[in-house]
PDB file of C-alpha atoms in Angstrom:
ATOM      1  CA  MET K 156     -19.480  16.812  -1.689  1.00 36.00           C
ATOM      2  CA  SER K 157     -20.625  17.725  -4.886  1.00 33.00           C
ATOM      3  CA  ALA K 158     -20.672  15.500  -8.556  1.00 32.00           C
ATOM      4  CA  GLY K 159     -18.248  17.837  -9.563  1.00 33.00           C
ATOM      5  CA  ALA K 160     -15.531  17.592  -6.693  1.00 35.00           C
ATOM      6  CA  VAL K 161     -16.153  13.725  -6.599  1.00 34.00           C
ATOM      7  CA  ALA K 162     -15.195  13.893 -10.769  1.00 34.00           C
ATOM      8  CA  TRP K 163     -12.210  15.846 -10.276  1.00 34.00           C
ATOM      9  CA  TRP K 164     -10.865  13.376  -7.297  1.00 39.00           C
ATOM     10  CA  GLY K 165     -11.009  10.431 -10.147  1.00 37.00           C
ATOM     11  CA  ALA K 166      -8.750  12.551 -12.275  1.00 35.00           C
ATOM     12  CA  GLY K 167      -5.284  13.482 -12.601  1.00 40.00           C
ATOM     13  CA  PRO K 168      -1.915  11.947 -13.129  1.00 41.00           C
ATOM     14  CA  LEU K 169      -2.095   9.926 -10.183  1.00 46.00           C
ATOM     15  CA  GLY K 170      -4.832   7.974 -11.276  1.00 44.00           C
ATOM     16  CA  GLY K 171      -8.533   7.195 -10.875  1.00 52.00           C
ATOM     17  CA  GLU K 172      -7.680   4.127  -8.554  1.00 57.00           C
ATOM     18  CA  ALA K 173      -5.448   5.951  -6.439  1.00 60.00           C
ATOM     19  CA  ARG K 174      -7.136   8.793  -5.296  1.00 71.00           C
ATOM     20  CA  LEU K 175     -10.587   6.937  -5.341  1.00 76.00           C
ATOM     21  CA  GLY K 176      -9.315   4.598  -2.276  1.00 86.00           C
ATOM     22  CA  ALA K 177      -9.160   7.990  -0.066  1.00 93.00           C
ATOM     23  CA  VAL K 178     -11.599   8.412   2.500  1.00 94.00           C
ATOM     24  CA  TRP K 179     -11.563  10.890   5.651  1.00 94.00           C
ATOM     25  CA  LEU K 180     -13.356   9.746   8.935  1.00 94.00           C
ATOM     26  CA  GLU K 181     -15.646  11.498  11.159  1.00 94.00           C
ATOM     27  CA  ILE K 182     -15.740  10.911  15.130  1.00 91.00           C
ATOM     28  CA  GLY K 183     -18.762  12.251  16.492  1.00 87.00           C
ATOM     29  CA  GLY K 184     -20.192  14.039  13.851  1.00 87.00           C
ATOM     30  CA  THR K 185     -16.906  16.090  13.152  1.00 92.00           C
ATOM     31  CA  PHE K 186     -14.212  15.979  10.458  1.00 93.00           C
ATOM     32  CA  ARG K 187     -10.878  14.859  11.913  1.00 92.00           C
ATOM     33  CA  GLY K 188      -8.894  13.095   9.534  1.00 93.00           C
ATOM     34  CA  SER K 189      -7.772  11.151   6.271  1.00 95.00           C
ATOM     35  CA  GLY K 190      -7.352   7.670   5.448  1.00 95.00           C
ATOM     36  CA  PHE K 191      -7.026   5.208   2.832  1.00 95.00           C
ATOM     37  CA  LEU K 192      -8.135   1.720   1.900  1.00 92.00           C
ATOM     38  CA  VAL K 193      -5.289  -1.048   1.055  1.00 90.00           C
ATOM     39  CA  ARG K 194      -7.923  -4.033   1.272  1.00 87.00           C
ATOM     40  CA  ASP K 195     -11.966  -4.340   0.954  1.00 84.00           C
ATOM     41  CA  GLY K 196     -13.074  -2.544   4.097  1.00 87.00           C
ATOM     42  CA  LEU K 197      -9.328  -2.209   5.602  1.00 92.00           C
ATOM     43  CA  VAL K 198      -8.427   1.682   6.348  1.00 94.00           C
ATOM     44  CA  VAL K 199      -5.123   2.604   6.985  1.00 96.00           C
ATOM     45  CA  THR K 200      -5.101   6.176   9.121  1.00 96.00           C
ATOM     46  CA  ALA K 201      -3.009   7.707  11.899  1.00 94.00           C
ATOM     47  CA  ALA K 202      -3.282   6.382  15.382  1.00 93.00           C
ATOM     48  CA  HIS K 203      -3.595   9.807  17.049  1.00 91.00           C
ATOM     49  CA  VAL K 204      -6.752  10.474  14.806  1.00 92.00           C
ATOM     50  CA  VAL K 205      -8.823   8.049  16.418  1.00 91.00           C
ATOM     51  CA  ALA K 206      -6.864   6.392  19.584  1.00 82.00           C
ATOM     52  CA  GLY K 207      -9.339   6.386  22.194  1.00 79.00           C
ATOM     53  CA  ALA K 208     -12.023   7.813  19.911  1.00 84.00           C
ATOM     54  CA  ALA K 209     -15.827   6.121  19.860  1.00 84.00           C
ATOM     55  CA  GLY K 210     -18.136   6.966  17.052  1.00 88.00           C
ATOM     56  CA  ILE K 211     -15.825   6.651  14.208  1.00 93.00           C
ATOM     57  CA  VAL K 212     -17.431   6.847  10.917  1.00 93.00           C
ATOM     58  CA  VAL K 213     -15.303   6.479   7.614  1.00 94.00           C
ATOM     59  CA  ARG K 214     -16.649   8.275   4.657  1.00 90.00           C
ATOM     60  CA  HIS K 215     -16.102   7.760   1.078  1.00 87.00           C
ATOM     61  CA  PRO K 216     -17.728   9.722  -2.152  1.00 82.00           C
ATOM     62  CA  SER K 217     -19.792   6.574  -2.637  1.00 80.00           C
ATOM     63  CA  GLY K 218     -21.028   6.620   0.920  1.00 78.00           C
ATOM     64  CA  GLY K 219     -19.794   5.364   4.442  1.00 81.00           C
ATOM     65  CA  GLY K 220     -19.626   3.044   7.030  1.00 88.00           C
ATOM     66  CA  PRO K 221     -19.418   3.124  10.990  1.00 90.00           C
ATOM     67  CA  VAL K 222     -16.315   1.690  12.542  1.00 91.00           C
ATOM     68  CA  THR K 223     -16.813  -1.037  15.702  1.00 84.00           C
ATOM     69  CA  ALA K 224     -15.032  -0.626  18.862  1.00 78.00           C
ATOM     70  CA  ASP K 225     -13.321  -4.089  18.077  1.00 85.00           C
ATOM     71  CA  GLY K 226     -12.818  -2.687  14.705  1.00 89.00           C
ATOM     72  CA  VAL K 227      -9.735  -0.227  15.376  1.00 91.00           C
ATOM     73  CA  ARG K 228      -6.408  -1.526  16.348  1.00 90.00           C
ATOM     74  CA  ALA K 229      -4.338   1.638  17.080  1.00 90.00           C
ATOM     75  CA  VAL K 230      -0.064   1.357  17.527  1.00 89.00           C
ATOM     76  CA  PRO K 231       0.536   2.149  19.617  1.00 89.00           C
ATOM     77  CA  PRO K 232      -2.951   2.470  21.372  1.00 83.00           C
ATOM     78  CA  HIS K 233      -2.537   5.414  23.748  1.00 80.00           C
ATOM     79  CA  SER K 234       0.048   8.689  23.694  1.00 77.00           C
ATOM     80  CA  ASP K 235       2.354   8.812  26.234  1.00 69.00           C
ATOM     81  CA  GLY K 236       1.796  11.998  26.858  1.00 65.00           C
ATOM     82  CA  GLY K 237       4.204  14.125  24.446  1.00 64.00           C
ATOM     83  CA  ARG K 238       3.499  16.828  22.158  1.00 66.00           C
ATOM     84  CA  PHE K 239       3.100  13.777  19.389  1.00 78.00           C
ATOM     85  CA  HIS K 240       1.751  10.456  19.186  1.00 85.00           C
ATOM     86  CA  PRO K 241       4.753   8.030  19.317  1.00 89.00           C
ATOM     87  CA  TYR K 242       6.042   5.661  16.211  1.00 91.00           C
ATOM     88  CA  PRO K 243       4.724   4.346  13.998  1.00 93.00           C
ATOM     89  CA  ASP K 244       1.138   6.557  14.734  1.00 94.00           C
ATOM     90  CA  LEU K 245      -0.459   4.155  12.781  1.00 95.00           C
ATOM     91  CA  ALA K 246      -4.061   2.566  13.165  1.00 93.00           C
ATOM     92  CA  LEU K 247      -5.996  -0.170  10.714  1.00 94.00           C
ATOM     93  CA  LEU K 248      -9.646   0.337  10.728  1.00 93.00           C
ATOM     94  CA  THR K 249     -12.051  -2.383   9.671  1.00 91.00           C
ATOM     95  CA  VAL K 250     -15.173  -1.356   8.201  1.00 89.00           C
ATOM     96  CA  THR K 251     -17.804  -4.449   7.956  1.00 80.00           C
ATOM     97  CA  GLY K 252     -19.421  -4.797   4.526  1.00 76.00           C
ATOM     98  CA  TRP K 253     -17.003  -2.701   2.559  1.00 78.00           C
ATOM     99  CA  SER K 254     -15.812  -4.299  -0.955  1.00 75.00           C
ATOM    100  CA  GLY K 255     -15.483  -3.317  -4.349  1.00 76.00           C
ATOM    101  CA  HIS K 256     -13.653   0.270  -3.779  1.00 78.00           C
ATOM    102  CA  PRO K 257     -10.523   1.119  -5.166  1.00 83.00           C
ATOM    103  CA  VAL K 258      -7.345   0.045  -3.135  1.00 87.00           C
ATOM    104  CA  ALA K 259      -4.100   1.413  -2.513  1.00 88.00           C
ATOM    105  CA  SER K 260      -0.742  -0.442  -3.460  1.00 87.00           C
ATOM    106  CA  LEU K 261       2.228  -0.442  -1.161  1.00 89.00           C
ATOM    107  CA  ALA K 262       5.826   0.406  -2.268  1.00 89.00           C
ATOM    108  CA  ALA K 263       8.325  -2.207  -1.530  1.00 87.00           C
ATOM    109  CA  SER K 264      10.659   0.222   0.128  1.00 88.00           C
ATOM    110  CA  ASP K 265      10.801   3.485   2.048  1.00 91.00           C
ATOM    111  CA  PRO K 266      11.434   6.590  -0.458  1.00 91.00           C
ATOM    112  CA  GLU K 267      15.105   8.187  -1.056  1.00 90.00           C
ATOM    113  CA  PRO K 268      15.980  11.977   0.082  1.00 89.00           C
ATOM    114  CA  GLY K 269      14.396  13.876  -2.253  1.00 89.00           C
ATOM    115  CA  THR K 270      11.620  12.077  -4.029  1.00 92.00           C
ATOM    116  CA  GLU K 271       8.737  13.587  -5.228  1.00 93.00           C
ATOM    117  CA  VAL K 272       5.653  12.870  -3.715  1.00 93.00           C
ATOM    118  CA  THR K 273       1.878  13.426  -3.564  1.00 93.00           C
ATOM    119  CA  ALA K 274       0.252  13.099  -0.005  1.00 92.00           C
ATOM    120  CA  LEU K 275      -3.910  12.564  -1.485  1.00 93.00           C
ATOM    121  CA  GLY K 276      -6.282  13.308   1.588  1.00 92.00           C
ATOM    122  CA  TYR K 277      -9.019  15.668   2.943  1.00 93.00           C
ATOM    123  CA  SER K 278      -9.429  19.017   4.482  1.00 90.00           C
ATOM    124  CA  GLU K 279     -11.735  22.047   5.149  1.00 88.00           C
ATOM    125  CA  PHE K 280      -8.443  24.098   3.378  1.00 86.00           C
ATOM    126  CA  THR K 281      -9.593  24.700  -0.152  1.00 86.00           C
ATOM    127  CA  PRO K 282     -12.197  27.638  -1.730  1.00 90.00           C
ATOM    128  CA  SER K 283     -15.124  24.993  -1.632  1.00 90.00           C
ATOM    129  CA  PRO K 284     -16.959  24.441   2.020  1.00 90.00           C
ATOM    130  CA  GLY K 285     -16.933  22.005   3.760  1.00 89.00           C
ATOM    131  CA  VAL K 286     -14.769  18.981   3.796  1.00 91.00           C
ATOM    132  CA  GLN K 287     -13.514  18.329   0.340  1.00 90.00           C
ATOM    133  CA  PRO K 288     -10.925  16.525  -1.304  1.00 92.00           C
ATOM    134  CA  ASP K 289      -7.107  18.032  -1.087  1.00 91.00           C
ATOM    135  CA  SER K 290      -3.341  17.151  -2.131  1.00 91.00           C
ATOM    136  CA  LEU K 291      -0.082  18.487  -1.188  1.00 90.00           C
ATOM    137  CA  ALA K 292       2.862  18.559  -3.561  1.00 91.00           C
ATOM    138  CA  LEU K 293       5.646  17.055  -1.451  1.00 91.00           C
ATOM    139  CA  ARG K 294       9.346  15.963  -1.541  1.00 91.00           C
ATOM    140  CA  THR K 295      10.887  13.340   1.377  1.00 91.00           C
ATOM    141  CA  GLY K 296      13.923  14.524   3.604  1.00 87.00           C
ATOM    142  CA  ALA K 297      15.868  12.625   5.407  1.00 84.00           C
ATOM    143  CA  ARG K 298      15.133  10.911   8.954  1.00 84.00           C
ATOM    144  CA  SER K 299      13.946  12.673  11.246  1.00 82.00           C
ATOM    145  CA  GLY K 300      13.834  10.161  14.391  1.00 82.00           C
ATOM    146  CA  ASP K 301      11.828   7.530  13.430  1.00 85.00           C
ATOM    147  CA  PHE K 302       9.821   9.086  11.123  1.00 90.00           C
ATOM    148  CA  LEU K 303      10.768  10.850   8.098  1.00 89.00           C
ATOM    149  CA  ARG K 304      10.579  14.160   6.925  1.00 88.00           C
ATOM    150  CA  VAL K 305       8.284  16.194   4.344  1.00 90.00           C
ATOM    151  CA  LEU K 306       9.069  18.839   2.369  1.00 89.00           C
ATOM    152  CA  GLY K 307       7.190  21.673   0.172  1.00 85.00           C
ATOM    153  CA  ASP K 308       3.191  22.392   0.256  1.00 81.00           C
ATOM    154  CA  GLY K 309       1.898  23.338   4.315  1.00 77.00           C
ATOM    155  CA  VAL K 310       0.681  20.162   5.736  1.00 83.00           C
ATOM    156  CA  ARG K 311      -2.572  21.521   6.515  1.00 81.00           C
ATOM    157  CA  GLU K 312      -5.202  19.692   9.384  1.00 83.00           C
ATOM    158  CA  GLY K 313      -7.154  17.156   8.153  1.00 86.00           C
ATOM    159  CA  PHE K 314      -4.285  15.555   6.118  1.00 91.00           C
ATOM    160  CA  SER K 315      -3.332  13.244   8.959  1.00 92.00           C
ATOM    161  CA  GLY K 316      -3.457   9.781   8.268  1.00 94.00           C
ATOM    162  CA  SER K 317      -3.685  10.632   4.258  1.00 95.00           C
ATOM    163  CA  MET K 318      -1.667   8.495   1.425  1.00 95.00           C
ATOM    164  CA  LEU K 319       1.622   9.313   0.383  1.00 94.00           C
ATOM    165  CA  LEU K 320       2.401   8.129  -3.287  1.00 93.00           C
ATOM    166  CA  ASP K 321       5.276   8.261  -5.409  1.00 91.00           C
ATOM    167  CA  ARG K 322       5.229   8.961  -9.237  1.00 88.00           C
ATOM    168  CA  ALA K 323       4.392   5.373  -9.873  1.00 86.00           C
ATOM    169  CA  GLY K 324       1.400   5.704  -7.562  1.00 88.00           C
ATOM    170  CA  LEU K 325       2.511   3.463  -5.053  1.00 90.00           C
ATOM    171  CA  VAL K 326       2.097   4.426  -1.419  1.00 93.00           C
ATOM    172  CA  VAL K 327       5.519   5.295   0.426  1.00 93.00           C
ATOM    173  CA  GLY K 328       4.262   6.949   3.576  1.00 95.00           C
ATOM    174  CA  VAL K 329       1.392   8.230   5.682  1.00 96.00           C
ATOM    175  CA  VAL K 330       1.227  11.412   6.522  1.00 94.00           C
ATOM    176  CA  LYS K 331       1.525  12.415  10.522  1.00 92.00           C
ATOM    177  CA  GLY K 332       1.180  16.152  10.746  1.00 83.00           C
ATOM    178  CA  SER K 333       3.000  19.988  10.648  1.00 67.00           C
ATOM    179  CA  ARG K 334       6.741  20.555  11.257  1.00 58.00           C
ATOM    180  CA  SER K 335       5.338  23.137  13.286  1.00 49.00           C
ATOM    181  CA  TYR K 336       1.755  24.695  14.618  1.00 45.00           C
ATOM    182  CA  ARG K 337       3.235  27.642  13.851  1.00 46.00           C
ATOM    183  CA  ASP K 338       4.808  26.760  10.669  1.00 48.00           C
ATOM    184  CA  ASP K 339       3.191  24.716   8.554  1.00 49.00           C
ATOM    185  CA  ARG K 340       5.263  24.358   5.591  1.00 64.00           C
ATOM    186  CA  GLY K 341       6.263  20.547   5.448  1.00 75.00           C
ATOM    187  CA  GLY K 342       6.012  18.315   7.928  1.00 85.00           C
ATOM    188  CA  TRP K 343       6.352  14.545   8.900  1.00 88.00           C
ATOM    189  CA  CYS K 344       5.532  10.935   7.413  1.00 93.00           C
ATOM    190  CA  THR K 345       5.723   7.624   8.797  1.00 95.00           C
ATOM    191  CA  PRO K 346       7.200   5.376   6.463  1.00 94.00           C
ATOM    192  CA  VAL K 347       5.779   2.128   4.324  1.00 93.00           C
ATOM    193  CA  SER K 348       8.040   0.168   5.844  1.00 91.00           C
ATOM    194  CA  ALA K 349       6.428   0.626   9.182  1.00 92.00           C
ATOM    195  CA  LEU K 350       3.215   0.350   7.737  1.00 93.00           C
ATOM    196  CA  ARG K 351       3.939  -3.114   6.184  1.00 90.00           C
ATOM    197  CA  GLY K 352       5.204  -4.143   9.260  1.00 89.00           C
ATOM    198  CA  VAL K 353       1.782  -2.992  11.282  1.00 89.00           C
ATOM    199  CA  LEU K 354       0.056  -4.732   8.870  1.00 88.00           C
ATOM    200  CA  GLY K 355       1.612  -8.327   9.606  1.00 77.00           C
ATOM    201  CA  ILE K 356       1.047  -7.926  12.907  1.00 38.00           C
ATOM    202  CA  ALA K 357      -0.510 -11.226  14.252  1.00 29.00           C
ATOM    203  CA  GLY K 358      -3.968 -10.846  15.075  1.00 30.00           C
ATOM    204  CA  ALA K 359      -4.761  -7.703  12.310  1.00 34.00           C
ATOM    205  CA  PRO K 360      -7.559  -7.615  10.304  1.00 35.00           C
ATOM    206  CA  ALA K 361      -7.478 -10.426   7.321  1.00 35.00           C
ATOM    207  CA  ALA K 362      -7.927  -8.891   3.533  1.00 34.00           C
ATOM    208  CA  SER K 363     -11.737 -10.106   2.346  1.00 33.00           C
ATOM    209  CA  ALA K 364     -11.541 -13.346   0.065  1.00 32.00           C
ATOM    210  CA  PRO K 365     -12.851 -13.016  -3.689  1.00 32.00           C
ATOM    211  CA  ALA K 366     -16.268 -12.364  -4.164  1.00 33.00           C
ATOM    212  CA  GLY K 367     -17.996 -16.183  -3.757  1.00 33.00           C
ATOM    213  CA  SER K 368     -15.383 -17.925  -1.839  1.00 31.00           C
ATOM    214  CA  ALA K 369     -15.526 -18.582   1.758  1.00 33.00           C
ATOM    215  CA  PRO K 370     -13.398 -16.684   4.373  1.00 34.00           C
ATOM    216  CA  THR K 371     -10.085 -17.612   5.530  1.00 34.00           C
ATOM    217  CA  ALA K 372      -9.732 -18.619   8.738  1.00 35.00           C
ATOM    218  CA  ALA K 373      -7.285 -16.222   9.948  1.00 41.00           C
ATOM    219  CA  ALA K 374      -4.538 -13.734   8.618  1.00 45.00           C
ATOM    220  CA  PRO K 375      -2.252 -15.446   6.473  1.00 53.00           C
ATOM    221  CA  GLY K 376       0.639 -14.400   8.045  1.00 68.00           C
ATOM    222  CA  PRO K 377       3.127 -10.851   7.581  1.00 80.00           C
ATOM    223  CA  PRO K 378       3.661  -9.927   3.809  1.00 85.00           C
ATOM    224  CA  PRO K 379       6.663 -11.829   2.839  1.00 88.00           C
ATOM    225  CA  THR K 380      10.463 -10.019   2.255  1.00 90.00           C
ATOM    226  CA  ASP K 381      12.203  -9.618  -1.380  1.00 91.00           C
ATOM    227  CA  ARG K 382      14.669 -12.363  -0.244  1.00 90.00           C
ATOM    228  CA  GLU K 383      12.150 -14.617   0.547  1.00 91.00           C
ATOM    229  CA  LEU K 384      10.312 -14.109  -2.670  1.00 94.00           C
ATOM    230  CA  VAL K 385      13.764 -14.459  -4.360  1.00 93.00           C
ATOM    231  CA  ASP K 386      14.634 -17.527  -2.706  1.00 93.00           C
ATOM    232  CA  ALA K 387      11.447 -18.798  -3.879  1.00 94.00           C
ATOM    233  CA  LEU K 388      11.783 -18.513  -7.104  1.00 95.00           C
ATOM    234  CA  LEU K 389      15.555 -19.321  -7.130  1.00 94.00           C
ATOM    235  CA  ALA K 390      13.817 -23.001  -5.712  1.00 94.00           C
ATOM    236  CA  PHE K 391      12.640 -23.673  -9.330  1.00 93.00           C
ATOM    237  CA  SER K 392      15.518 -25.567 -11.448  1.00 92.00           C
ATOM    238  CA  SER K 393      13.666 -24.426 -14.482  1.00 91.00           C
ATOM    239  CA  LEU K 394      14.075 -20.875 -13.819  1.00 93.00           C
ATOM    240  CA  GLY K 395      18.227 -21.536 -14.205  1.00 91.00           C
ATOM    241  CA  ARG K 396      17.494 -21.391 -17.693  1.00 90.00           C
ATOM    242  CA  ALA K 397      16.995 -18.132 -19.512  1.00 90.00           C
ATOM    243  CA  ASP K 398      14.588 -18.819 -21.810  1.00 90.00           C
ATOM    244  CA  HIS K 399      12.314 -20.361 -19.422  1.00 91.00           C
ATOM    245  CA  ARG K 400      12.648 -17.046 -17.483  1.00 93.00           C
ATOM    246  CA  TYR K 401      11.189 -15.552 -20.309  1.00 93.00           C
ATOM    247  CA  ASP K 402       8.392 -17.997 -20.975  1.00 92.00           C
ATOM    248  CA  LEU K 403       7.162 -17.303 -17.498  1.00 94.00           C
ATOM    249  CA  LEU K 404       7.011 -13.538 -18.191  1.00 94.00           C
ATOM    250  CA  ASP K 405       4.872 -14.208 -21.172  1.00 92.00           C
ATOM    251  CA  ARG K 406       2.714 -16.042 -19.410  1.00 91.00           C
ATOM    252  CA  MET K 407       2.321 -13.351 -16.934  1.00 93.00           C
ATOM    253  CA  GLY K 408       1.579 -11.217 -19.433  1.00 91.00           C
ATOM    254  CA  ASP K 409      -1.061 -13.528 -20.839  1.00 89.00           C
ATOM    255  CA  HIS K 410      -2.641 -13.493 -17.253  1.00 87.00           C
ATOM    256  CA  LEU K 411      -2.431 -10.101 -16.894  1.00 89.00           C
ATOM    257  CA  GLY K 412      -3.962  -8.931 -19.980  1.00 88.00           C
ATOM    258  CA  LEU K 413      -0.818  -6.884 -21.271  1.00 88.00           C
ATOM    259  CA  PRO K 414      -0.381  -6.965 -24.997  1.00 87.00           C
ATOM    260  CA  TYR K 415       3.283  -8.046 -24.316  1.00 89.00           C
ATOM    261  CA  SER K 416       5.384 -10.112 -21.426  1.00 92.00           C
ATOM    262  CA  PHE K 417       5.427  -8.586 -18.481  1.00 93.00           C
ATOM    263  CA  GLU K 418       8.290  -6.207 -18.226  1.00 92.00           C
ATOM    264  CA  VAL K 419      11.222  -6.845 -16.267  1.00 93.00           C
ATOM    265  CA  GLU K 420      14.708  -5.185 -16.316  1.00 89.00           C
ATOM    266  CA  GLU K 421      17.105  -8.132 -17.664  1.00 85.00           C
ATOM    267  CA  ARG K 422      19.938  -9.034 -15.806  1.00 86.00           C
ATOM    268  CA  PRO K 423      22.717 -11.927 -17.139  1.00 86.00           C
ATOM    269  CA  SER K 424      22.495 -13.392 -13.374  1.00 91.00           C
ATOM    270  CA  ARG K 425      19.575 -15.551 -12.646  1.00 92.00           C
ATOM    271  CA  ARG K 426      19.342 -14.019  -8.835  1.00 93.00           C
ATOM    272  CA  ASP K 427      19.395 -10.865  -9.974  1.00 93.00           C
ATOM    273  CA  HIS K 428      16.786 -11.339 -12.886  1.00 94.00           C
ATOM    274  CA  LEU K 429      14.599 -12.594 -10.271  1.00 95.00           C
ATOM    275  CA  PHE K 430      15.239  -9.950  -8.062  1.00 93.00           C
ATOM    276  CA  ARG K 431      13.989  -7.643 -11.061  1.00 93.00           C
ATOM    277  CA  LEU K 432      10.934  -9.583 -11.304  1.00 95.00           C
ATOM    278  CA  VAL K 433      10.200  -9.594  -7.585  1.00 94.00           C
ATOM    279  CA  LEU K 434      10.977  -5.509  -7.397  1.00 93.00           C
ATOM    280  CA  SER K 435       8.388  -4.961 -10.993  1.00 93.00           C
ATOM    281  CA  CYS K 436       5.815  -7.111  -9.401  1.00 93.00           C
ATOM    282  CA  ARG K 437       5.810  -4.456  -6.222  1.00 91.00           C
ATOM    283  CA  ARG K 438       5.656  -1.731  -8.698  1.00 90.00           C
ATOM    284  CA  PHE K 439       3.079  -2.864 -10.718  1.00 91.00           C
ATOM    285  CA  ARG K 440      -0.108  -0.973 -10.812  1.00 87.00           C
ATOM    286  CA  ASP K 441      -1.991  -4.219  -9.190  1.00 88.00           C
ATOM    287  CA  GLU K 442       0.502  -5.707  -7.210  1.00 89.00           C
ATOM    288  CA  GLY K 443      -1.825  -8.099  -6.215  1.00 88.00           C
ATOM    289  CA  ALA K 444      -2.988  -9.309  -9.773  1.00 90.00           C
ATOM    290  CA  ALA K 445       0.810  -9.465 -10.739  1.00 92.00           C
ATOM    291  CA  TRP K 446       1.550 -11.856  -7.797  1.00 93.00           C
ATOM    292  CA  ARG K 447      -1.600 -14.466  -8.740  1.00 90.00           C
ATOM    293  CA  ALA K 448      -0.263 -13.975 -12.266  1.00 91.00           C
ATOM    294  CA  LEU K 449       3.468 -15.168 -11.284  1.00 94.00           C
ATOM    295  CA  TYR K 450       1.963 -17.742  -9.425  1.00 91.00           C
ATOM    296  CA  THR K 451      -0.452 -19.265 -11.758  1.00 88.00           C
ATOM    297  CA  ALA K 452       2.350 -18.969 -14.748  1.00 89.00           C
ATOM    298  CA  MET K 453       4.564 -21.356 -12.579  1.00 90.00           C
ATOM    299  CA  GLU K 454       1.685 -23.642 -11.788  1.00 86.00           C
ATOM    300  CA  GLU K 455       1.083 -23.871 -15.676  1.00 85.00           C
ATOM    301  CA  ILE K 456       4.910 -24.126 -16.419  1.00 87.00           C
ATOM    302  CA  VAL K 457       5.946 -26.909 -13.702  1.00 85.00           C
ATOM    303  CA  PRO K 458       2.217 -27.883 -12.320  1.00 77.00           C
ATOM    304  CA  ASP K 459       4.390 -30.932 -10.288  1.00 77.00           C
ATOM    305  CA  ASP K 460       7.061 -28.982  -8.899  1.00 83.00           C
ATOM    306  CA  ARG K 461       7.477 -28.955  -5.030  1.00 86.00           C
ATOM    307  CA  ALA K 462       8.693 -25.483  -5.025  1.00 89.00           C
ATOM    308  CA  LEU K 463       5.201 -24.632  -5.922  1.00 88.00           C
ATOM    309  CA  GLU K 464       4.021 -25.095  -2.201  1.00 88.00           C
ATOM    310  CA  ARG K 465       6.164 -22.447  -0.866  1.00 91.00           C
ATOM    311  CA  LEU K 466       5.906 -19.867  -3.795  1.00 93.00           C
ATOM    312  CA  ARG K 467       1.524 -20.728  -3.026  1.00 89.00           C
ATOM    313  CA  ASP K 468       2.459 -19.695   0.486  1.00 89.00           C
ATOM    314  CA  LEU K 469       4.302 -16.566  -0.203  1.00 91.00           C
ATOM    315  CA  VAL K 470       1.768 -15.180  -2.682  1.00 90.00           C
ATOM    316  CA  GLY K 471      -1.029 -16.035  -0.578  1.00 87.00           C
ATOM    317  CA  ARG K 472       0.913 -14.005   2.448  1.00 88.00           C
ATOM    318  CA  ALA K 473       1.972 -10.985  -0.410  1.00 88.00           C
ATOM    319  CA  VAL K 474      -1.878 -10.605  -1.430  1.00 85.00           C
ATOM    320  CA  GLY K 475      -3.984 -11.133   1.756  1.00 79.00           C
ATOM    321  CA  GLY K 476      -4.801 -15.008   1.591  1.00 73.00           C
ATOM    322  CA  TRP K 477      -6.156 -17.498  -1.151  1.00 64.00           C
ATOM    323  CA  GLY K 478      -9.524 -17.906  -0.055  1.00 47.00           C
ATOM    324  CA  ASP K 479     -10.804 -20.724  -2.175  1.00 35.00           C
ATOM    325  CA  ALA K 480      -9.271 -19.034  -5.103  1.00 38.00           C
TER     326      ALA K 480
END
């Protein structure tokens, strides 16, 4: 790739962080599809791109890295012999030693029909020669079996496994393929709810610990649901008062380096207000930082509250583990 291509890929309305999380895959030296980073060294792609393959190499504008045979988790691992790889058609690839790259943030729920989305991946169908960064302007349609239909630009070969982002820059799905081999307008995607499930599979690769900390012994467990998080916050009696909830938002804003309080849509009832807080964390530009700021702020406000233990466990699951942080 040329320097100009890399510079272009890092710009645009969805921001460089999201775009620079995109990767492409080579198998046996041949371009096979796209993917994206969700954690340090952990790449998501479509299972049909890598299932049963050997010699997988993940490429990024900053370099590349091989994937070992035991670093591939395809779900399901094999096709049933039909035209399309079965649902959810997702794979997790572990690239040893990769850290410090921008990673994608996942949406909390599947997109509504008609949501405007952008696919960010790579293809060989641009005016420039070779594998190049490419994007598609799409909108989500209705369910199509277990998958979601997407409409708009033609889904070309190479986009399989690419991330599908909403206007907030959150991943709402993973591109599966074109609607038809003869008519490539639109196609299908795997919804983000399925990706969240795959990332929570027991034995899935654990997130890397923060720099300088010891690695965790095992994956922290599946990502918490909105209800689990809201119930954990309801366990803090101090949050029954609106002024204490505003204090929490002020402290979160400070920890996130914001010039204002962490923004949450106000609601009169405590449960509704805390539910909006959880949604705001999900949608924040750095979801992991928002969860850490939430826990740190609560630890400052009520350092001796027994409810902190449950909140720490859930936040650890949300961010992929605390390490020694």
